[in-house]
């Protein structure tokens, strides 16, 4: 589902069912996302200004998105004054065509790439490969999924669905090294391969975290140093950014740096913060001889025009909302069939990829954990509800499976019944009595008949009419009622 004109994507309900059934995947996701959330909690705890910085960052984003047209014009002028070629692409096809044209003109054959979700969005790698170029992802996680011929399954942890044993096996098969599951051995093997690839590359492509209009500088934040090598070693460098990456001035950046790594990776600061302000100047010893910046719209203007949706353009792509989402943690990133999975993916994907992603806003319990963790406080549940409403009034309507249609009809019946509290209480008590043989501690471990899918994958259901001691956490959502594997 990378481009609107791509082949139809597999149905979300099918792929999510596969994800839920994969208990090994769920164990890996629980381990990784759980560790991440512990780190984030620790970082937040030792940084009392955290919430003030979130508010400051949100205010900057509100301002920047509110005058995007003006800031983009300034950014373009400054970048050009710094010696960059700037291309504004209306959609994925325009961006791909421009990059291909630059690559061909420069005679590029060997392309290295830094981490970039925007190039995933425009399906760049297949286009470069079809043109005969060898493309290598240099972020370790991206390199791993590229070796497996897979999409990243997380915005910032592309190989989150794999264990170190899986990676050891992959490297033994693909790189011809003896099997090892030691992270040091595996990273050393990847580093050795990638160093020689860097030295032979003639085109580098990366994404952009922030673009500062005031100075015409691009900011690239990373932990491995591969972004720095990708943007400086090859003769030609192309940075690809969405229009929403622009911020007004240099002093704004510090507010984002205070919160981005703390929320995204649980670090105080990422290892490298690169400032890129143009190609190599006379007398300089390194840097690319030519630099291009592709500024991509691809549906973002439509988001900007929608007063509810525009808040999604504040996103910093930190990935935290994925880690905290009970749905993402059960089904994994590949189930979403979009380069942007998880709560933020469920919002932006329908806008970027149209009807192919129309079901994603329904992939949420609306528990609000994503809103609580978001460093710029995006009200994701509100936008999801807005998109659900839009999906219900669009033509053609979403094609739901028979299972999903039954579930929706059941929820509608429940909603009708819940309007009459007396009858609701009476029915609850009757239901509770009938289901008593299946009830333990106020919960049903197995639901009968048409409700069986609820408990099929290890999820409990509060028994109707039962009075429970609240010992299982204060919220009843898919996460709180999940049984351990
Ligand atoms: S929506 Fe918020 S939490 Fe999710 S990726 Fe964007 S900035 Fe991070």
XYZ file of N, CA and C in Angstrom, residues 276-446:
513
model
N 22.541 19.981 8.337
C 23.004 19.966 6.942
C 22.507 21.239 6.278
N 23.432 22.049 5.819
C 23.011 23.356 5.287
C 23.393 23.576 3.830
N 23.791 22.517 3.150
C 24.103 22.700 1.734
C 25.241 21.794 1.304
N 25.569 21.826 0.021
C 26.650 20.967 -0.473
C 28.019 21.502 -0.050
N 29.061 20.758 -0.404
C 30.442 21.146 -0.084
C 30.760 22.524 -0.673
N 31.371 23.365 0.128
C 31.752 24.697 -0.379
C 33.215 24.688 -0.769
N 33.604 25.700 -1.529
C 35.006 25.792 -1.946
C 35.907 25.747 -0.718
N 36.935 24.952 -0.788
C 37.896 24.885 0.321
C 37.536 23.829 1.355
N 36.286 23.302 1.321
C 35.921 22.256 2.292
C 36.400 20.891 1.789
N 36.717 20.007 2.743
C 37.332 18.736 2.356
C 36.320 17.623 2.145
N 35.134 17.780 2.740
C 34.160 16.705 2.549
C 32.757 17.275 2.344
N 31.808 16.352 2.168
C 30.435 16.768 1.868
C 30.117 16.499 0.405
N 28.842 16.394 0.075
C 28.467 16.099 -1.318
C 28.731 17.294 -2.233
N 28.987 17.007 -3.504
C 29.209 18.120 -4.451
C 27.870 18.730 -4.875
N 26.815 17.898 -4.845
C 25.484 18.425 -5.196
C 24.479 17.945 -4.155
N 23.584 18.859 -3.782
C 22.564 18.475 -2.790
C 21.176 18.878 -3.291
N 20.247 17.966 -3.165
C 18.860 18.213 -3.584
C 17.929 17.989 -2.392
N 16.890 18.802 -2.316
C 15.891 18.618 -1.256
C 14.531 18.444 -1.933
N 13.888 17.308 -1.650
C 12.552 17.066 -2.203
C 11.542 17.315 -1.075
N 10.667 18.274 -1.297
C 9.638 18.605 -0.300
C 8.316 18.031 -0.801
N 7.775 17.089 -0.028
C 6.654 16.273 -0.516
C 5.327 16.674 0.117
N 4.315 16.819 -0.740
C 2.961 17.064 -0.236
C 2.239 15.712 -0.086
N 1.884 15.093 -1.185
C 1.273 13.754 -1.200
C 0.105 13.598 -0.212
N -0.839 14.491 -0.261
C -2.037 14.357 0.591
C -1.979 15.182 1.859
N -0.822 15.773 2.164
C -0.705 16.538 3.415
C -1.520 17.831 3.360
N -1.606 18.450 2.173
C -2.405 19.683 2.073
C -3.861 19.412 2.399
N -4.336 18.224 1.989
C -5.728 17.875 2.306
C -5.893 17.728 3.814
N -4.881 17.182 4.482
C -4.943 17.072 5.947
C -4.948 18.468 6.571
N -4.170 19.340 6.004
C -4.085 20.712 6.511
C -5.438 21.425 6.393
N -6.154 21.108 5.324
C -7.430 21.784 5.079
C -8.546 21.285 6.000
N -8.335 20.128 6.635
C -9.351 19.570 7.516
C -9.028 20.005 8.951
N -9.898 20.804 9.586
C -9.556 21.358 10.899
C -9.271 20.311 11.974
N -9.849 19.118 11.843
C -9.559 18.070 12.838
C -8.266 17.343 12.482
N -8.109 17.025 11.212
C -6.960 16.243 10.760
C -5.623 16.983 10.861
N -5.662 18.294 10.761
C -4.393 19.035 10.621
C -3.464 18.815 11.818
N -4.057 18.463 12.973
C -3.239 18.212 14.152
C -2.261 17.041 13.916
N -2.644 16.119 13.034
C -1.767 14.978 12.754
C -0.448 15.435 12.128
N -0.449 16.630 11.542
C 0.785 17.145 10.921
C 1.799 17.604 11.979
N 1.416 17.609 13.250
C 2.385 17.958 14.300
C 3.333 16.786 14.589
N 2.988 15.609 14.068
C 3.693 14.374 14.447
C 5.197 14.462 14.206
N 5.967 13.990 15.195
C 7.430 13.998 15.094
C 7.960 12.637 14.656
N 7.056 11.681 14.424
C 7.446 10.309 14.056
C 8.379 9.700 15.112
N 8.018 9.869 16.383
C 8.858 9.313 17.452
C 8.542 7.837 17.686
N 7.383 7.384 17.267
C 7.031 5.959 17.374
C 6.453 5.545 18.716
N 6.374 6.466 19.680
C 5.937 6.066 21.025
C 4.490 5.585 21.048
N 3.636 6.177 20.206
C 2.226 5.777 20.246
C 2.052 4.325 19.783
N 3.007 3.831 18.974
C 2.926 2.425 18.562
C 3.201 1.523 19.765
N 4.255 1.911 20.525
C 4.682 1.051 21.635
C 3.623 0.924 22.719
N 2.801 1.955 22.847
C 1.836 1.952 23.945
C 0.458 1.432 23.489
N 0.300 1.237 22.198
C -1.024 0.894 21.652
C -1.333 -0.597 21.838
N -2.433 -0.932 22.532
C -2.751 -2.354 22.741
C -3.022 -3.099 21.440
N -3.449 -2.376 20.406
C -3.708 -3.051 19.129
C -2.378 -3.349 18.423
N -1.524 -2.319 18.311
C -0.218 -2.534 17.652
C 0.549 -3.654 18.359
N 0.489 -3.652 19.683
C 1.262 -4.637 20.440
C 0.744 -6.052 20.250
N -0.476 -6.195 19.756
C -1.007 -7.536 19.491
C -0.801 -7.963 18.048
N -0.865 -7.019 17.121
C -0.886 -7.459 15.716
C 0.420 -7.161 14.986
N 1.254 -6.234 15.507
C 2.520 -5.905 14.849
C 2.305 -4.984 13.656
N 3.403 -4.388 13.196
C 3.320 -3.344 12.176
C 2.925 -3.821 10.792
N 3.315 -5.051 10.422
C 3.032 -5.500 9.050
C 1.534 -5.659 8.799
N 0.767 -5.879 9.884
C -0.672 -6.084 9.712
C -1.348 -4.844 9.124
N -0.743 -3.676 9.314
C -1.389 -2.439 8.858
C -1.242 -2.227 7.342
N -0.317 -2.984 6.701
C -0.103 -2.850 5.249
C 0.197 -1.414 4.836
N 0.877 -0.707 5.682
C 1.203 0.685 5.383
C 2.585 0.967 5.952
N 3.366 1.845 5.328
C 4.650 2.184 5.940
C 4.484 2.854 7.300
N 3.289 3.399 7.544
C 3.036 4.053 8.832
C 2.028 3.222 9.624
N 2.510 2.339 10.504
C 1.557 1.539 11.296
C 1.168 2.233 12.588
N 0.395 1.542 13.423
C 0.060 2.037 14.757
C -0.936 3.179 14.715
N -1.136 3.821 15.861
C -2.160 4.877 15.936
C -1.923 6.017 14.947
N -0.683 6.494 14.854
C -0.459 7.608 13.929
C -0.627 7.126 12.479
N -0.236 5.872 12.232
C -0.419 5.318 10.889
C -1.885 5.189 10.525
N -2.718 4.874 11.538
C -4.150 4.723 11.268
C -4.783 6.055 10.909
N -4.114 7.129 11.264
C -4.625 8.464 10.924
C -4.088 8.936 9.579
N -2.761 8.824 9.401
C -2.203 9.406 8.168
C -2.406 8.494 6.954
N -2.436 7.173 7.169
C -2.503 6.284 6.000
C -3.751 6.485 5.145
N -4.950 6.624 5.738
C -6.114 6.843 4.867
C -5.975 8.120 4.036
N -5.288 9.117 4.572
C -5.098 10.352 3.819
C -4.067 10.194 2.717
N -3.044 9.369 2.978
C -1.984 9.211 1.979
C -2.332 8.159 0.940
N -3.058 7.109 1.355
C -3.264 5.972 0.448
C -4.724 5.707 0.110
N -5.618 6.573 0.589
C -7.014 6.475 0.197
C -7.712 5.229 0.700
N -8.615 4.695 -0.131
C -9.512 3.642 0.332
C -8.769 2.380 0.765
N -7.543 2.177 0.240
C -6.793 0.975 0.628
C -6.536 0.940 2.128
N -6.551 2.108 2.780
C -6.268 2.153 4.223
C -7.491 2.590 5.022
N -8.672 2.523 4.408
C -9.867 3.102 5.035
C -10.264 2.415 6.334
N -9.853 1.136 6.506
C -10.268 0.424 7.719
C -9.381 0.750 8.915
N -8.216 1.346 8.679
C -7.261 1.513 9.779
C -7.781 2.351 10.946
N -8.576 3.410 10.720
C -9.061 4.155 11.883
C -9.902 3.301 12.842
N -10.342 2.136 12.374
C -11.124 1.266 13.255
C -10.218 0.351 14.090
N -8.898 0.423 13.839
C -7.953 -0.440 14.558
C -7.524 0.222 15.853
N -8.461 0.527 16.708
C -8.111 1.204 17.960
C -9.170 0.912 19.010
N -8.716 0.788 20.254
C -9.671 0.644 21.355
C -10.107 2.011 21.874
N -9.488 3.077 21.364
C -9.741 4.464 21.813
C -9.431 4.621 23.307
N -8.450 3.858 23.790
C -8.134 3.928 25.223
C -7.421 5.223 25.591
N -6.835 5.907 24.616
C -6.224 7.216 24.882
C -4.761 7.159 25.292
N -4.171 5.949 25.354
C -2.762 5.849 25.768
C -1.841 6.567 24.772
N -2.223 6.556 23.484
C -1.400 7.221 22.453
C -1.377 8.737 22.680
N -2.516 9.291 23.035
C -2.590 10.742 23.286
C -1.748 11.092 24.518
N -1.801 10.232 25.533
C -1.079 10.537 26.765
C 0.431 10.514 26.566
N 0.912 9.629 25.694
C 2.368 9.510 25.556
C 2.922 10.449 24.483
N 2.077 10.935 23.606
C 2.569 11.719 22.457
C 3.308 12.978 22.923
N 4.548 13.188 22.456
C 5.321 14.336 22.929
C 4.713 15.671 22.535
N 3.867 15.693 21.498
C 3.219 16.960 21.139
C 1.698 16.890 21.373
N 1.311 15.915 22.202
C -0.065 15.814 22.690
C -1.127 15.792 21.580
N -0.846 15.058 20.532
C -1.846 14.947 19.461
C -3.042 14.139 19.979
N -4.239 14.653 19.778
C -5.435 13.964 20.273
C -5.835 12.883 19.256
N -5.069 11.796 19.282
C -5.259 10.740 18.271
C -6.668 10.135 18.333
N -7.199 9.797 19.525
C -8.555 9.206 19.539
C -9.598 10.110 18.876
N -9.482 11.422 19.101
C -10.457 12.338 18.489
C -10.359 12.273 16.959
N -9.120 12.229 16.448
C -8.970 12.181 14.982
C -9.458 10.839 14.438
N -9.206 9.765 15.211
C -9.688 8.451 14.759
C -11.211 8.442 14.649
N -11.872 9.026 15.652
C -13.343 9.077 15.602
C -13.817 9.901 14.414
N -13.108 10.985 14.146
C -13.443 11.834 13.002
C -13.320 11.027 11.693
N -12.235 10.245 11.599
C -12.034 9.456 10.374
C -13.060 8.331 10.255
N -13.454 7.769 11.390
C -14.501 6.730 11.347
C -15.798 7.341 10.826
N -16.094 8.525 11.330
C -17.306 9.194 10.852
C -17.192 9.453 9.340
N -16.016 9.933 8.923
C -15.852 10.210 7.487
C -15.987 8.928 6.663
N -15.392 7.841 7.188
C -15.446 6.566 6.446
C -16.884 6.089 6.282
N -17.717 6.392 7.267
C -19.112 5.937 7.187
C -19.956 6.763 6.237
N -19.468 7.949 5.875
C -20.273 8.754 4.953
C -19.658 8.822 3.560
N -18.530 8.083 3.362
C -17.896 8.147 2.037
C -18.557 7.173 1.073
N -18.367 7.438 -0.189
C -18.822 6.549 -1.266
C -17.583 6.115 -2.034
N -17.366 4.877 -2.375
C -18.171 3.728 -1.982
C -17.902 3.376 -0.524
N -18.894 2.755 0.127
C -18.709 2.396 1.533
C -17.640 1.326 1.706
N -17.084 1.248 2.897
C -16.065 0.231 3.193
C -16.693 -1.150 3.066
N -15.928 -2.074 2.473
C -16.436 -3.458 2.373
C -15.959 -4.228 3.596
N -16.859 -4.497 4.537
C -16.494 -5.247 5.738
C -16.734 -6.735 5.499
N -15.948 -7.570 6.183
C -16.152 -9.022 6.085
C -17.439 -9.385 6.844
N -17.907 -10.630 6.654
C -19.142 -11.060 7.328
C -18.965 -10.975 8.842
N -17.783 -11.400 9.348
C -17.497 -11.346 10.792
C -17.632 -9.920 11.307
N -16.989 -8.999 10.559
C -16.987 -7.599 11.001
C -18.406 -7.038 10.944
N -19.176 -7.439 9.921
C -20.558 -6.930 9.815
C -21.384 -7.401 11.002
N -21.153 -8.690 11.394
C -21.888 -9.228 12.552
C -21.508 -8.459 13.810
N -20.188 -8.185 13.960
C -19.730 -7.470 15.164
C -20.340 -6.077 15.211
N -20.392 -5.408 14.051
C -20.937 -4.050 14.024
C -22.437 -4.063 14.350
N -23.128 -5.091 13.799
C -24.561 -5.175 14.101
C -24.758 -5.411 15.591
N -23.896 -6.235 16.197
C -23.981 -6.511 17.638
C -23.777 -5.239 18.448
N -22.800 -4.424 18.054
C -22.537 -3.182 18.791
C -23.732 -2.244 18.650
N -24.334 -2.232 17.456
C -25.512 -1.360 17.269
C -26.663 -1.808 18.184
N -26.844 -3.148 18.268
C -27.915 -3.661 19.142
C -27.619 -3.295 20.587
N -26.333 -3.449 20.976
C -25.948 -3.110 22.345
C -26.241 -1.629 22.627
N -25.904 -0.767 21.651
C -26.101 0.676 21.851
C -27.580 0.983 22.053
N -28.446 0.274 21.283
C -29.891 0.511 21.418
C -30.357 0.096 22.815
N -29.858 -1.075 23.248
C -30.284 -1.630 24.526
C -29.785 -0.757 25.688
N -28.570 -0.228 25.561
C -27.969 0.531 26.659
C -28.706 1.848 26.920
N -29.596 2.229 25.983
C -30.350 3.465 26.198
C -31.451 3.286 27.251
N -31.780 2.043 27.599
C -32.843 1.776 28.576
C -32.232 1.084 29.790
N -31.793 1.855 30.808
C -31.001 1.294 31.904
C -31.690 0.149 32.637
N -33.012 0.244 32.843
C -33.670 -0.831 33.598
C -33.604 -2.150 32.851
N -34.004 -2.110 31.574
C -33.964 -3.354 30.782
C -32.522 -3.839 30.678
N -31.580 -2.885 30.565
C -30.174 -3.265 30.421
C -29.714 -4.035 31.663
N -30.112 -3.480 32.869
C -29.692 -4.156 34.113
C -30.316 -5.540 34.206
N -31.588 -5.619 33.831
C -32.281 -6.901 33.914
C -31.615 -7.923 32.990
N -31.355 -7.513 31.760
C -30.723 -8.427 30.804
C -29.324 -8.826 31.262
N -28.595 -7.864 31.864
C -27.246 -8.160 32.359
C -27.307 -9.241 33.420
N -28.300 -9.077 34.342
C -28.388 -10.073 35.409
C -28.727 -11.448 34.845
N -29.688 -11.445 33.910
C -30.059 -12.731 33.293
C -28.862 -13.366 32.605
N -28.135 -12.521 31.836
C -26.944 -13.009 31.122
C -25.926 -13.540 32.114
N -25.729 -12.795 33.227
C -24.768 -13.209 34.246
C -25.114 -14.574 34.806
N -26.433 -14.778 35.054
C -26.861 -16.079 35.599
C -26.596 -17.206 34.607
N -26.939 -16.935 33.333
C -26.753 -17.980 32.323
C -25.273 -18.310 32.117
N -24.417 -17.283 32.261
C -22.996 -17.496 31.966
C -22.186 -17.863 33.211
N -22.867 -17.993 34.356
C -22.137 -18.245 35.604
C -21.182 -19.447 35.508
N -21.630 -20.568 34.853
C -20.698 -21.715 34.794
C -19.380 -21.376 34.100
N -19.387 -20.343 33.242
C -18.149 -20.014 32.507
C -17.365 -18.891 33.175
N -17.869 -18.372 34.310
C -17.284 -17.165 34.909
C -16.299 -17.507 36.019
N -15.175 -16.799 36.038
C -14.218 -16.948 37.140
C -13.738 -15.564 37.547
N -13.822 -15.239 38.816
C -13.403 -13.921 39.340
C -14.057 -12.774 38.584
N -15.277 -12.971 38.144
C -15.985 -11.883 37.475
C -15.655 -11.745 35.999
N -14.855 -12.667 35.465
C -14.482 -12.582 34.040
C -14.779 -13.889 33.318
N -15.083 -13.727 32.034
C -15.289 -14.910 31.202
C -13.995 -15.194 30.455
N -13.526 -16.431 30.547
C -12.310 -16.809 29.807
C -12.652 -17.246 28.389
N -13.885 -17.768 28.237
C -14.325 -18.178 26.899
C -15.732 -17.664 26.677
